[in-house]
Structure formats: C-alpha cells, structure tokens
Amino acid sequence: MMSVWDAVIGQPRAVEALERAVAAAHGHAASATAMTHAWLITGPPGSGRSVAAAAFAAALVCPREGCGECPACVEVRAGTHPDVELVRSTTLSHSKQLSSELVLKAADAPVLGGYRCLVLEDADRMTDAAANALLKAIEEPTATTVWILCAPSPEDLLATIRSRVRHIALRVPESRAVADVLVAEGVDRAMAEFAAQAAQGHIGRARGLATDAEVRSRRSMVLTIPSKLQTLGDCYAMAHKLKAAAEADSSQRLGEHLAHDREQTMAAFGEGAAGVSNRKVKEYAKSSLAELERVHKQQSSRSVRDELDRYFTDLLGYYRDVLALQCQAEVTLINADLRASLERHAANDPASQTMQRISALGRAREQLEANVPPALVCEALLVQLLHPSGN
Amino acid sequence: MKIRVEQSELSDACSWTTRTLPARPTIPVLAGVRIGAEEGGLHLATFDMETAAKVHVDAVVDEPGTVVVSGRLLADIAKALPKQPVELTLEGSRLSLRCGRSSFGLPTMPVEEYPELPAFPVEAGSLPGSEFGVAIAQVAVAASRDDTLPVLTGIRVELEGDTITMAATDRYRLAVRRLAWSPDDTSISRQVLVKGKQLADLGRTLGEGDSVSLSLGDPESGLIGFSSPDREVVTRLLHGDFPDYRRLLPKDSQTVAETDREELIESVKRVKLVAAERTTPIRLTFSDDEVLLRAGAGDDASASESLECSVSGDPIEIAFNPDYLLDGLQSIPNEKVTLAFTEPRKPAVLSDGPDYQYLLMPMRLGN
C-alpha cells in the first residue's frame, strides 16, 4: 500500500511520532495528547525536513491518514490543496509581511472541513520581527489550524517560538537508506552507493551526484583543491575559481528555474493563442512576472552561498577522511574513490593540522551565513587550508 | 468539447467570473478559468483558494468536456467579439473560438492540475439581492483592515429564525444591521464569521440579482455559499471568537440629537479640512437647537460651523475621528440621522431606526 510517509527516508522514529499525532488528529488514537497545534521539524540539510512536513500535512488533511493516492494527498504534493499552505524558502529571509499573511491564514476555516495546515520551511530565516508577529497566532491558533515549522535545529529559532512548538528531530539518514531510494528510482547499485556515501546522507545531493555528470565533475574539481595548494598565489587563483564555479552553478540552476516559471506563467495567461498578440499576454502576466523577477534576484544572492556551502561540506568530508586515516579509525570513508590522495595527505601532515583545517572550514561556513562577501570567505579559507597554523 | 453560445452571455459570464482572478496566482493554473460543458449548458469557474465562483450559461452542447484556459484572455476576447453565436471547440490541446468571421485559438492548461472546487453547501434560505448588498456595505465599513487581529477583519453573520444580523467592528466603531430573510427552516440558529473583504465584494456583485440564497454546510464546515439563479460563490469562513458586541451597545441615553444627514456630512467635511492629521479629532457640541462643529486649536488652523439640530436631554460636548464619523453618517440611507449619547467618554450611537446601529468610540477631549 502507498503512503505519504514513503517519501520520508530513514526516519523511523520521527515518522512513528507523526503517525501517532495524525491518528490522534483523526480521533482514533490511544492518546489524544499525541496531537498538538504547533510543530517544529528539525534536522541537518538534506535530512528531508520539508518532505516530512509536507507528508505530515498531507496525512492531516487526508481522510485515510496519508494514503498518498487520494485527491487530498495528490493536491498537497502538487501544492494545490486549498487547506495546506506550503511556504517555500527561496530568499535570504522571511519578512514580517509574510508573517502577517500567515497570521490571517491561520484564522481560516478549512475549506474541506479537516485541518488548515501552515508549513513554514526554513523558519530559521525569519527575521526577529517576523517571528514576533507569529507568536500569538502560534500560541493560540483556532482548533483546526496546525503550524508546521522547519529549521536545522531548535536553537535557530527565538526561544519564544521554541517554547510554543512540539519538536520532532530528524537525523542524518543512513547511506544505505539513501542508496536504496536511488536504486528504486532507477540508479544502478554501485553508483547509488557511491553517491549516497559522498553526499553524507543529503538526499537531494545524492540524487544530483548519481544522475548528473556535471555535479560529479564539480565535486572532483573541489576535492582536488587540497592537493593543488602549494603557494599563496594558488590560494587566490583557486578561491577565484571556486567562487566563479559557485556563481556559474547557481545561475545555471536558477536560470533554468526562472525560464521554467516564466514559461508556465506565460502559458497560464494564454501565450501562444492564435489571433492574440503576445504583447497582450505579457500585459496580463506583468505583475506575476515582476514578482518572479524580484524573487529570482533575492534567490541569486542566497543561491551562491548555498552552492559554496555545498563545496565546503565536500571539503569537510575530505578532511574528515584524512583525519580518520591519521587516527586509523575504523570508519567508512566518505570519499573512498579518492583513497590515494587521502592517504598522501594523511601521511604528510600531522593530525593537528587536519583539525585546524576542519575548524577553518567551520568558520568559513559561519561567515557565509553571516553575509561576509563570498570572495573574501574563499580567499581566507584557502589561505588557512594551505597554512593551517597561520605561519 | 464542442459548444455554441451567445456572445453576450459568454461575455457577461466571463467578466463576472474573472473579476476574482488573482493578478499574481500562487500557482500558474489559477490564472485560468475552467470551462465545463455538460448537457444543457456550460459553466465557467474560477478559484483562488479563498473563493470559488461559478456561473451557468445556456448553450447548445454538441460534445461535453472540460478545459482550462487563460481567464483574462478569454474575457477580453469574449467582450470584443461581434454579437453573434460563438462556437467553442477543443482541437487537440487548443480551444478554438469562432464567431462570425473571427477566429481565435487558445492554448489549454492541464485540467487535472486545476484544484477541485469545494462542494457547494446546502441552501439555508434566501433574501432580495439589493437589500442584502446594501446591508453588507453598511456593516463592512466597520470591519478591521488590520492583519494582526484576523477575527476583526471578519463580518459576523447570525441567522436566527427569520432575522439575519450582521456585525463588524475594528475596536473603534461597531456596525450592526438586522434584516429579514426567508429561511428554509424557521428554527435555524447559526452564527458564522465571513471574511470582510470577500463579503463586501460579494455584496457588490450578487446584490445586482433579484434573489440571493445563503448556503451553509454542517456546523464543522468551513464554507459559506451565496447563489443567485445562475451564479454560485463559495468562500472560506474565518474561525475565532467574535467579541460579544451586544454588550457594547448602550441600553439608554442622556442626550438624543436628530439632524439632516446630508447637511451634517457636508459640515463635517468642511470642518475637517483643517485637521492636520487623520487622527485630529472633530469636536461636536450639542445644545438647545444646534450642534457646533469645531476642529483645530491654538496656533494651528481652526474651523467651526454650526448646524440646526433638534436636541433632547442634557447638552454634551464630544470628539470623534472625523473619518469614522463620516463612514457612519454615509452608511445611513435616510434623510435624518439620530445620534444618541450617554457621556463624552462613552460611545455614541448613530442610527436611523431599529435596524441599523453604528456605534462610535469618542476621542479624548483636549483642553
């Protein structure tokens, strides 16, 4: 039998808690307290927070508790269910304006008589003003409204929000579970296992690695950096290359999105109609297209940072492997395909330097988050990777 | 799908349904209008996740079917066509429109992506459209536009036997209107909270019809439906506790004034010209047979004007937000308006009879 939970990978404990809540919400569970009106789903990037949140929402509005097949489940998946509001995070921050819209929606009666679900992805991107505007609505929603917030960790939210939600923690899914999903999607076993391992449990990333040769070649480029840094000049050249790669990847991905969204919007307003000028259609779609452009612009800035963060995560994995070899730890290597280069590093440098490099990567990721210009972050990072102790 | 329909009917139907189309749809397909052809005619439907509108049009249906096409484009084309029968035919993935010598081809959108329209609730009774439209406008004026308190953006609608009571408040004023209707079940007792903006829009469009029916689902249902013979609108209700407004209406009054409504409106408009800000109060002093209106003081610009007025009870001086006062005066349809006061710190009631009351909070009097 199909179920909305099929999409939630490698999270048996979280799914069990949510299923109990859904049963209670539908009025047949041992304990009515299993359900509450505000939830926070946390987990590292790629653990499937938004997927879990959407599955939970679908199960709440589905008469069969998330069968995955009925019109309600299909509509939630397509984003067209009138009672489920999915707020996707595409920009750097959630504004207070967005909060007010949500507060209004929280007072809505559900059209289909079940629950009104408000899913806020990346709730950690709320500004303080935006979070404060939500407080009252989250604390005392009407009986049929359910809030589902997603964030990397509870600490990313204001304490006042934190204290008003029930917390469900997702963990990093096991590589095996991720590989199984890829195999089910038609990827061959060896590729699926390599991708799942290299992506360190990040499902979307694993899918990209398994299915897109360009994503794989970008990873190889990034992972050769440690071997190529010999002089300060290399650091600056590489930093530049890294930033350029992030920009290229991000603008390609966003460009495809934007082109797709534009196409859809123009089609919805009647592009291609015989006997009608396209100028007319552009006029209808004007406000919609302007909104697309505006969002796209905000996305670009965030997207370059996301891309760089992905590269840094790959590098972290690399040094983690080096450290594992240096300590002779009995763990599976993330980058088993690069064993020769890992071993060379492990033999040549002391473990203390590897630790310093790992800290440098951690700092670089924080700087990205704190809006430091990407070029500076890359330069500082690569210099520290070359000279970890700062000499 | 293959249908023939009169241009004027198609055009009317299109312009009515597409009024509610969102300019920036959250999903592209919502910019579309769904055309369904079944035996006996066709219907056009739109849905923006808040309100679904559906209109029936008489048509000769040769072949039934359902398509979704760009709503505004269809409306503009339908309006511009010559006054002749229009033939709509689905050809592959395109809808062709032929009328006289004109011919158009519209791309269609996937029908299965269009969200299902909410089921129309059960009819509960009916009332004349024009009365309903006027009543809604009289109440909607007091509904809050402040997003932080969603409950107050709604209009409370109470159906008790053969009386409908509607109420709205934004904490500074409260408008209550009672009117008669013909319920299907005379023992009906239901209270719902309808979104103010949506209801005000509905009052304008359905108010044109002869008769409007109200439909409600079971008590858990979150929908309310309004229909005239060919048109149906169903909209999402608000949840939440509307304040107990009856408690706010004063039981008796110390001063009652009656005056010509139009003259008072003109006077207020003139005197308020000197108000430096939107919240600068206008002061009204009722005594003997006149009311004195004043605004502005000290070094600022000031204005005053007096108006004939019959006053019974104690003289009183009271101040209001001039815009809120005007809103109330303009919501009363009669020539005369009655203003009832208890004391300067307590709300005043504007009315023209037992069916409509506009309660207005005074502003604090300065020196």
Short mmCIF file of C-alpha atoms in Angstrom, two decimals, chain A residues 257-271 289 292, chain B residues 27-29 31 109-110 113:
data_model
loop_
_atom_site.label_atom_id
_atom_site.label_comp_id
_atom_site.label_asym_id
_atom_site.label_seq_id
_atom_site.Cartn_x
_atom_site.Cartn_y
_atom_site.Cartn_z
CA HIS A 257 14.04 27.64 -12.80
CA LEU A 258 13.28 31.15 -13.90
CA ALA A 259 12.88 30.11 -17.53
CA HIS A 260 10.56 27.32 -16.46
CA ASP A 261 8.49 29.57 -14.17
CA ARG A 262 8.24 32.25 -16.84
CA GLU A 263 7.11 29.73 -19.38
CA GLN A 264 4.44 28.37 -17.03
CA THR A 265 3.21 31.82 -16.14
CA MET A 266 3.04 32.98 -19.74
CA ALA A 267 1.18 29.80 -20.67
CA ALA A 268 -1.29 30.33 -17.82
CA PHE A 269 -2.06 33.80 -19.12
CA GLY A 270 -2.57 32.45 -22.63
CA GLU A 271 0.73 32.63 -24.51
CA LEU A 289 6.39 38.21 -13.98
CA LEU A 292 9.11 36.26 -10.38
CA ILE B 27 0.27 28.54 -8.91
CA PRO B 28 0.06 29.44 -12.61
CA VAL B 29 -3.01 27.33 -13.34
CA ALA B 31 -4.87 32.31 -13.64
CA MET B 109 -3.82 24.07 -19.38
CA PRO B 110 -3.92 20.60 -17.85
CA GLU B 113 -3.73 20.42 -12.28
#
